CSV table of C-alpha atoms in Angstrom, one decimal:
chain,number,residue,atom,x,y,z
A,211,UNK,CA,-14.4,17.0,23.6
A,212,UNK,CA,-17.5,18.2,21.9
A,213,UNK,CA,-19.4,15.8,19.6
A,214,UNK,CA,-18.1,17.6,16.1
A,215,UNK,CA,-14.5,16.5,17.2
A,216,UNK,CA,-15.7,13.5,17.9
A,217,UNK,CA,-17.1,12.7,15.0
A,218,UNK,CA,-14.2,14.6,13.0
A,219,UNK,CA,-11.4,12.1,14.8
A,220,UNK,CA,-13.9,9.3,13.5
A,221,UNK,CA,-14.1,10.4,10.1
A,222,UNK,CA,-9.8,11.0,9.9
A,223,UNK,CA,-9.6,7.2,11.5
A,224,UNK,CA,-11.6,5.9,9.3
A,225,UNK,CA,-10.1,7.3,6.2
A,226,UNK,CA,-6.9,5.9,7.8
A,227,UNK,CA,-8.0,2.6,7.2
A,228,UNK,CA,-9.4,3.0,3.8
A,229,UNK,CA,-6.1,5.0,2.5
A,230,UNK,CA,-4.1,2.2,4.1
A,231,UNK,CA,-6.3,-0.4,1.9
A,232,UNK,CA,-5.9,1.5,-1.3
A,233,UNK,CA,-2.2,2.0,-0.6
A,234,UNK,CA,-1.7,-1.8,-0.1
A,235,UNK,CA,-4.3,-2.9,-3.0
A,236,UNK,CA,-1.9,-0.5,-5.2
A,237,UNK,CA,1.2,-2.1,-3.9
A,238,UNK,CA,2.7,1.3,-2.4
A,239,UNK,CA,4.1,0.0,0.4
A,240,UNK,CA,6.3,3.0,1.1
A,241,UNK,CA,3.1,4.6,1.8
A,242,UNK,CA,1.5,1.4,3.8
A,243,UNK,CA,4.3,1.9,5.7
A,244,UNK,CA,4.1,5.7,6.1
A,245,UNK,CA,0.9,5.5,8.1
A,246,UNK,CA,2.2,3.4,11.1
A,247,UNK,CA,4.2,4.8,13.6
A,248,UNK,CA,7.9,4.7,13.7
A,249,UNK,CA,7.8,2.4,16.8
A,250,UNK,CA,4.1,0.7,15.3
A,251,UNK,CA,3.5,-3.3,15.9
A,252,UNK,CA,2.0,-5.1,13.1
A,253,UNK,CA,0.6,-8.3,13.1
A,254,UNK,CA,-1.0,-9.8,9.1
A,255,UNK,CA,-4.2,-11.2,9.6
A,256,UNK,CA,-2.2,-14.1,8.1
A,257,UNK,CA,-0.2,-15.0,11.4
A,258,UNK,CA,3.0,-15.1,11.9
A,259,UNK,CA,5.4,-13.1,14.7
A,260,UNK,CA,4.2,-9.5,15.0
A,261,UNK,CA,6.4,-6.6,13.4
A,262,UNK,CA,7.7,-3.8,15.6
A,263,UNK,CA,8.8,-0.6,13.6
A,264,UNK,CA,8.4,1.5,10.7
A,265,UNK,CA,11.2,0.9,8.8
A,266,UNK,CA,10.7,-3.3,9.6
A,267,UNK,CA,7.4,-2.7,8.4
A,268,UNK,CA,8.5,-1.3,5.0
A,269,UNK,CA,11.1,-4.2,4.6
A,270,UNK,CA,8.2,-6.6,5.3
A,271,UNK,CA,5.9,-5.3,2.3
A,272,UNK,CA,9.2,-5.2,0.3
A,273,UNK,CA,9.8,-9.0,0.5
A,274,UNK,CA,6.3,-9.7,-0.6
A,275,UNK,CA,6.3,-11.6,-4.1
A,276,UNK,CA,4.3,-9.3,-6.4
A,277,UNK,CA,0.4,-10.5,-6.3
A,278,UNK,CA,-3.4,-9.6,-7.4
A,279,UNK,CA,-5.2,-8.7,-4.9
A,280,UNK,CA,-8.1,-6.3,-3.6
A,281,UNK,CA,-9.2,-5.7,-0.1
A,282,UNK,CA,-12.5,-4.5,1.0
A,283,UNK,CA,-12.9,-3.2,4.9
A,284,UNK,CA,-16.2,-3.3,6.3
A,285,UNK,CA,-17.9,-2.8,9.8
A,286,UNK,CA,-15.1,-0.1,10.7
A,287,UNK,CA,-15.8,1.1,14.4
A,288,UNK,CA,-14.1,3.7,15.7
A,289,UNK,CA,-13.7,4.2,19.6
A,290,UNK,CA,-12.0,8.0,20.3
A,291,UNK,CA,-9.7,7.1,23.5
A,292,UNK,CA,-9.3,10.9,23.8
A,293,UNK,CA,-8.3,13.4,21.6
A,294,UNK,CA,-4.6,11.9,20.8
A,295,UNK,CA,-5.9,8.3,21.0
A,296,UNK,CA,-8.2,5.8,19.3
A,297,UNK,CA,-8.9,2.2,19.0
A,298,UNK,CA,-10.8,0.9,16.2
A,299,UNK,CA,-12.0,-2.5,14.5
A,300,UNK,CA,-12.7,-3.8,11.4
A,301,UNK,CA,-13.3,-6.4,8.8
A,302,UNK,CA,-11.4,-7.4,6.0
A,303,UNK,CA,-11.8,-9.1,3.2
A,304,UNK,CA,-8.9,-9.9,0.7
A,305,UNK,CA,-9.4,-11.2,-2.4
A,306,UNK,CA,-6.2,-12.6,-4.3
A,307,UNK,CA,-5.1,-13.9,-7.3
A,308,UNK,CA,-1.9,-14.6,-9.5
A,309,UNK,CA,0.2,-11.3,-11.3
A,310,UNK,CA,-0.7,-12.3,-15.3
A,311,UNK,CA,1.8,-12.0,-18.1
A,312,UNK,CA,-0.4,-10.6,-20.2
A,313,UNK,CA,-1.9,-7.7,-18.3
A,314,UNK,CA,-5.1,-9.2,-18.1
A,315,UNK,CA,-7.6,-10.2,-15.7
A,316,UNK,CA,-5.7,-12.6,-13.1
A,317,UNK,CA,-7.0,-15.9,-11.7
A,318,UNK,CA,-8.5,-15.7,-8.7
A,319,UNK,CA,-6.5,-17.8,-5.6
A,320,UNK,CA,-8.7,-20.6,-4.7
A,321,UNK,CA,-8.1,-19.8,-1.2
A,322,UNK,CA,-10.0,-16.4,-1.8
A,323,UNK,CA,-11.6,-14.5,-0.3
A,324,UNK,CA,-9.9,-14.8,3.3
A,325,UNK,CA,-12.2,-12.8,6.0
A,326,UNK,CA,-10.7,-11.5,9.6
A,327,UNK,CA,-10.6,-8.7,11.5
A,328,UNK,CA,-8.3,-5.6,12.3
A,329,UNK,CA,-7.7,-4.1,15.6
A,330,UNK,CA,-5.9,-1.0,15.6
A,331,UNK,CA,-4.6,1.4,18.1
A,332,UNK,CA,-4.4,5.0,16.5
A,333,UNK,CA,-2.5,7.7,17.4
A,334,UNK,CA,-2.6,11.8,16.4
A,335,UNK,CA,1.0,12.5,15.6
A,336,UNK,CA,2.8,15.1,14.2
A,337,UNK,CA,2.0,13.4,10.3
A,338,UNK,CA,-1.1,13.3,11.5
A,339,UNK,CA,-3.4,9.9,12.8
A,340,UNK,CA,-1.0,6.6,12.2
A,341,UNK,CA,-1.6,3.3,13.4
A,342,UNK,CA,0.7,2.3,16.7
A,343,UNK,CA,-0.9,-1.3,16.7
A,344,UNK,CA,-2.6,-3.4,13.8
A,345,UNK,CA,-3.1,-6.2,14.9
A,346,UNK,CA,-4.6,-9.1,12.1
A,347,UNK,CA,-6.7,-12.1,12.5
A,348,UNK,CA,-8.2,-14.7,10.2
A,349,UNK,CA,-12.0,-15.4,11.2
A,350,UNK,CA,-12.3,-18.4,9.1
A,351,UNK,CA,-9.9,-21.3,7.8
A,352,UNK,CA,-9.1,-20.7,3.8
């Protein structure tokens, strides 16, 4: 692998990430969903027992009860495996805050911001680079 692809598998992972964080700041979960494999494991930085599939994926972010909220991703590493393959890590932060009635500014949760980490485990598949494994941890106590 020459250093161009390299760095050009860097640059697709990392867009990953940030089209995953748009996608889930937007509440699009169909396309959250659409970037993981159809067999993926997910684990929210949250806790809770890990996820195993696509379509259980989807169903997860379904269920959600409608929120404010805006992550920013930070410190993304990306480690190329090989040319199929890729690890990376990353740092989240999530602010959150309750839906208003009135369309305006929400309250920010007093819990917020909550900082962790992603690890992933990327994959080049036909659709292109989707996460196999995200795998989310808190770094501090709310």
């Amino acid at each position: 692998m020459t250093p161009d692809e390299r760095r050009a598998i860097e640059a697709d992972v990392t867009r990953l990430i940030h089209a995953y964080t748009w996608a889930n700041d937007d509440a699009d979960w169909h396309a959250c969903a659409a970037l993981y494999t159809e067999d993926a494991l997910f684990r929210r930085p949250s806790g809770g027992e890990p996820v195993r599939g696509r379509a259980a994926i989807l169903a997860g972010f379904l269920a959600r009860p409608p929120r404010a909220q805006r992550h920013a991703i930070t410190n993304v590493l990306v480690d190329v495996v090989d040319e199929n393959t890729v690890r990376a890590r990353s740092v989240i932060v999530l602010y959150m805050g309750e839906v208003t009635s009135d369309d305006g500014l929400p309250v920010q949760d007093a819990k917020s911001p909550l900082i962790g980490t992603f690890t992933d485990l990327v994959v080049r598949t036909d659709e292109g680079w989707r996460f196999a494994e995200r795998v989310g941890a808190l770094d501090f106590r709310p």
